[in-house]
Amino acid sequence: MMDAMDEFVTVDMKKLGKKEAHNLLLSAVAPRPVALVTTLGENQVMNGAPYSYYNIVSIRPPMISIGISRRGNAYKDTITHIRHSEVFTVNIVDEDNVTAVHKTAKTLPLDESELEAFGLTPVTSAYIKAPGIQEAKVRLECRMKHTIPLEHQGKVTGDLVLGEILAVHVEKSLYKKRTVDTKGLRPVGRLGGNDYSTLGDIFTIESDD
């Protein structure tokens, strides 16, 4: 086995502070898919927030995961609403809606909706109370299955949400042969800092099967 360690910098994650670890991992694990997660609060105010700690984890059952950090010991609005209502909508972020979605990361009072504040249009979901946004060409209606507290040095710092996908809504022009036209969707990926990426070149590697 080739020993190439002299050509690498090895970083011990236990020796990094939170900000250093954040910057390193988010620049290394990239691009990451971006979701605008929309929920409905007990006060019936619609909440929206972007998340890039998110992905598919299973097809049968169809499930996704979302990692949601905490503010000190406090839950963010998204996880508070999900724990109460047990439902949420994932709106896929693309080149057309990413600027507005990026703004929803701003913290607003509980009685103010990020959707209204940043010009996003709520749409009724088919099976759940949590709305989606009209500006998303693909939306996933989800039911919470599990929330798992995430601990660091004996302190809970976030929660992993596992949700079952109940329905997928796709803009008609993008739905082809029971798949989504990815090039037409033009999804964006999250990089480090405030950077995003577009699809760029797409290539295929054929399977040997």
Coordinates of C-alpha atoms in Angstrom, one line a residue:
M1 CA 0.0 0.0 0.0
M2 CA 1.3 3.4 -1.0
D3 CA 2.2 5.8 1.9
A4 CA 1.3 9.2 0.7
M5 CA 0.7 10.9 4.1
D6 CA 3.6 13.3 3.5
E7 CA 1.5 14.9 0.7
F8 CA -1.5 15.6 3.0
V9 CA -2.3 17.8 5.9
T10 CA -4.0 15.7 8.6
V11 CA -6.5 17.6 10.8
D12 CA -7.6 16.2 14.2
M13 CA -11.2 17.2 14.4
K14 CA -11.1 17.0 18.2
K15 CA -8.7 19.9 18.3
L16 CA -10.8 22.3 16.2
G17 CA -13.1 24.9 17.6
K18 CA -16.7 25.0 16.3
K19 CA -16.1 27.7 13.7
E20 CA -13.0 26.0 12.4
A21 CA -14.7 22.6 12.1
H22 CA -17.7 24.3 10.4
N23 CA -15.5 26.0 7.8
L24 CA -13.4 22.9 7.1
L25 CA -16.3 20.4 6.7
L26 CA -18.5 22.7 4.7
S27 CA -15.8 23.4 2.2
A28 CA -14.8 19.8 2.0
V29 CA -18.2 18.1 1.7
A30 CA -19.4 20.0 -1.3
P31 CA -21.6 20.6 -3.2
R32 CA -24.5 19.8 -0.9
P33 CA -28.1 19.8 -2.0
V34 CA -30.1 22.7 -0.6
A35 CA -33.7 22.5 0.8
L36 CA -36.0 25.3 1.8
V37 CA -37.9 23.6 4.6
T38 CA -41.4 25.1 5.2
T39 CA -43.5 24.4 8.3
L40 CA -46.6 25.8 10.0
G41 CA -46.4 27.0 13.6
E42 CA -48.9 26.6 16.3
N43 CA -49.8 30.3 15.7
Q44 CA -50.5 29.3 12.0
V45 CA -47.6 31.5 10.8
M46 CA -45.7 29.9 7.9
N47 CA -42.0 29.4 8.5
G48 CA -39.2 28.8 5.9
A49 CA -35.5 28.2 6.4
P50 CA -32.7 26.8 4.2
Y51 CA -30.8 23.7 5.1
S52 CA -27.9 22.0 3.3
Y53 CA -27.4 19.2 5.9
Y54 CA -30.0 17.3 4.0
N55 CA -30.3 14.3 1.7
I56 CA -32.1 11.1 0.7
V57 CA -31.4 8.2 3.1
S58 CA -33.8 5.5 1.8
I59 CA -36.1 4.6 -1.1
R60 CA -38.2 1.9 0.6
P61 CA -39.5 3.6 2.6
P62 CA -38.8 6.9 0.8
M63 CA -37.0 9.0 3.5
I64 CA -34.9 12.0 3.8
S65 CA -32.7 13.4 6.6
I66 CA -32.2 17.0 7.8
G67 CA -29.7 18.1 10.4
I68 CA -30.9 21.1 12.4
S69 CA -28.5 22.8 14.9
R70 CA -29.7 24.4 18.1
R71 CA -29.1 27.9 19.3
G72 CA -27.6 27.2 22.7
N73 CA -30.2 25.0 24.4
A74 CA -33.1 26.4 22.3
Y75 CA -34.7 24.7 19.3
K76 CA -34.9 26.6 16.0
D77 CA -38.4 27.4 14.7
T78 CA -38.2 24.6 12.1
I79 CA -37.6 21.8 14.5
T80 CA -40.1 23.3 17.0
H81 CA -42.8 23.2 14.3
I82 CA -41.9 19.7 13.1
R83 CA -42.0 18.3 16.6
H84 CA -45.4 19.8 17.1
S85 CA -47.1 19.1 13.8
E86 CA -45.0 16.1 12.7
V87 CA -45.0 17.3 9.1
F88 CA -42.9 19.6 6.8
T89 CA -42.3 20.4 3.2
V90 CA -39.0 20.3 1.4
N91 CA -38.8 22.8 -1.5
I92 CA -35.9 22.1 -3.9
V93 CA -33.7 25.2 -4.3
D94 CA -32.7 26.1 -7.9
E95 CA -31.1 29.0 -9.8
D96 CA -34.4 30.9 -10.0
N97 CA -35.3 30.9 -6.3
V98 CA -31.9 30.7 -4.5
T99 CA -31.5 34.4 -3.9
A100 CA -34.9 34.6 -2.0
V101 CA -34.2 31.3 -0.2
H102 CA -30.8 32.6 1.0
K103 CA -32.5 35.5 2.7
T104 CA -34.8 33.2 4.7
A105 CA -31.8 32.3 6.9
K106 CA -32.4 35.6 8.7
T107 CA -34.0 35.2 12.1
L108 CA -37.4 36.8 12.4
P109 CA -39.9 37.1 15.3
L110 CA -42.3 34.1 15.7
D111 CA -45.2 36.1 14.4
E112 CA -43.5 37.0 11.1
S113 CA -43.3 34.7 8.1
E114 CA -40.0 34.4 6.1
L115 CA -42.1 33.5 3.1
E116 CA -44.0 36.8 3.2
A117 CA -40.9 38.8 4.2
F118 CA -38.9 37.7 1.2
G119 CA -41.5 37.5 -1.5
L120 CA -42.1 33.7 -1.6
T121 CA -45.6 32.5 -2.4
P122 CA -47.1 29.8 -0.2
V123 CA -49.1 26.9 -1.8
T124 CA -51.3 24.4 -0.2
S125 CA -50.0 20.8 0.2
A126 CA -52.0 17.8 -0.8
Y127 CA -51.6 15.6 2.3
I128 CA -50.2 17.8 5.0
K129 CA -50.8 21.2 6.6
A130 CA -47.3 22.5 6.0
P131 CA -47.3 24.6 2.9
G132 CA -44.8 24.6 0.1
I133 CA -43.7 27.5 -2.1
Q134 CA -44.9 28.2 -5.6
E135 CA -41.4 29.2 -6.7
A136 CA -40.1 25.7 -6.1
K137 CA -40.3 23.5 -9.2
V138 CA -40.1 20.4 -7.0
R139 CA -41.6 19.9 -3.6
L140 CA -41.6 17.0 -1.2
E141 CA -44.4 16.6 1.4
C142 CA -43.0 14.8 4.4
R143 CA -44.1 13.3 7.7
M144 CA -41.6 13.2 10.6
K145 CA -40.7 9.6 11.6
H146 CA -37.8 10.2 14.0
T147 CA -35.9 13.0 15.7
I148 CA -32.5 12.0 17.1
P149 CA -30.7 14.4 19.5
L150 CA -27.0 15.0 18.5
E151 CA -24.5 15.4 21.3
H152 CA -21.1 16.9 21.5
Q153 CA -19.1 16.6 24.8
G154 CA -22.2 15.7 26.7
K155 CA -24.2 18.6 25.3
V156 CA -27.1 18.3 22.8
T157 CA -26.1 20.6 19.9
G158 CA -28.7 19.7 17.3
D159 CA -31.2 17.2 16.0
L160 CA -31.3 14.8 13.1
V161 CA -34.8 14.6 11.6
L162 CA -35.8 11.6 9.5
G163 CA -38.9 12.2 7.4
E164 CA -41.0 9.9 5.2
I165 CA -41.8 11.4 1.8
L166 CA -45.5 11.2 1.2
A167 CA -45.7 13.0 -2.1
V168 CA -43.5 14.7 -4.7
H169 CA -44.8 17.6 -6.7
V170 CA -43.0 18.3 -10.0
E171 CA -43.6 21.1 -12.5
K172 CA -45.2 19.5 -15.5
S173 CA -42.5 20.6 -18.0
L174 CA -39.8 18.9 -15.9
Y175 CA -41.6 15.6 -15.4
K176 CA -40.3 13.2 -18.0
K177 CA -40.6 9.3 -18.0
R178 CA -41.3 9.4 -14.3
T179 CA -38.1 11.3 -13.5
V180 CA -37.2 15.0 -13.0
D181 CA -35.4 16.7 -15.8
T182 CA -32.4 17.8 -13.7
K183 CA -30.9 20.1 -16.4
G184 CA -34.2 21.9 -16.7
L185 CA -34.6 22.1 -12.9
R186 CA -31.1 23.7 -12.5
P187 CA -30.7 22.9 -8.8
V188 CA -28.0 24.6 -6.9
G189 CA -25.5 23.2 -4.4
R190 CA -24.1 24.7 -1.2
L191 CA -20.4 25.2 -0.8
G192 CA -18.4 26.8 2.0
G193 CA -19.1 30.3 3.3
N194 CA -21.8 32.0 1.3
D195 CA -20.9 30.3 -1.9
Y196 CA -23.2 28.1 -4.1
S197 CA -22.6 26.1 -7.2
T198 CA -24.6 25.3 -10.4
L199 CA -24.7 22.0 -12.1
G200 CA -21.8 22.6 -14.5
D201 CA -20.9 19.7 -16.8
I202 CA -22.9 16.4 -16.5
F203 CA -21.2 13.2 -17.5
T204 CA -22.1 9.5 -17.3
I205 CA -20.1 6.5 -16.2
E206 CA -21.7 3.3 -17.4
S207 CA -22.1 0.5 -14.9
D208 CA -20.4 -2.9 -15.5
D209 CA -23.6 -4.7 -14.5

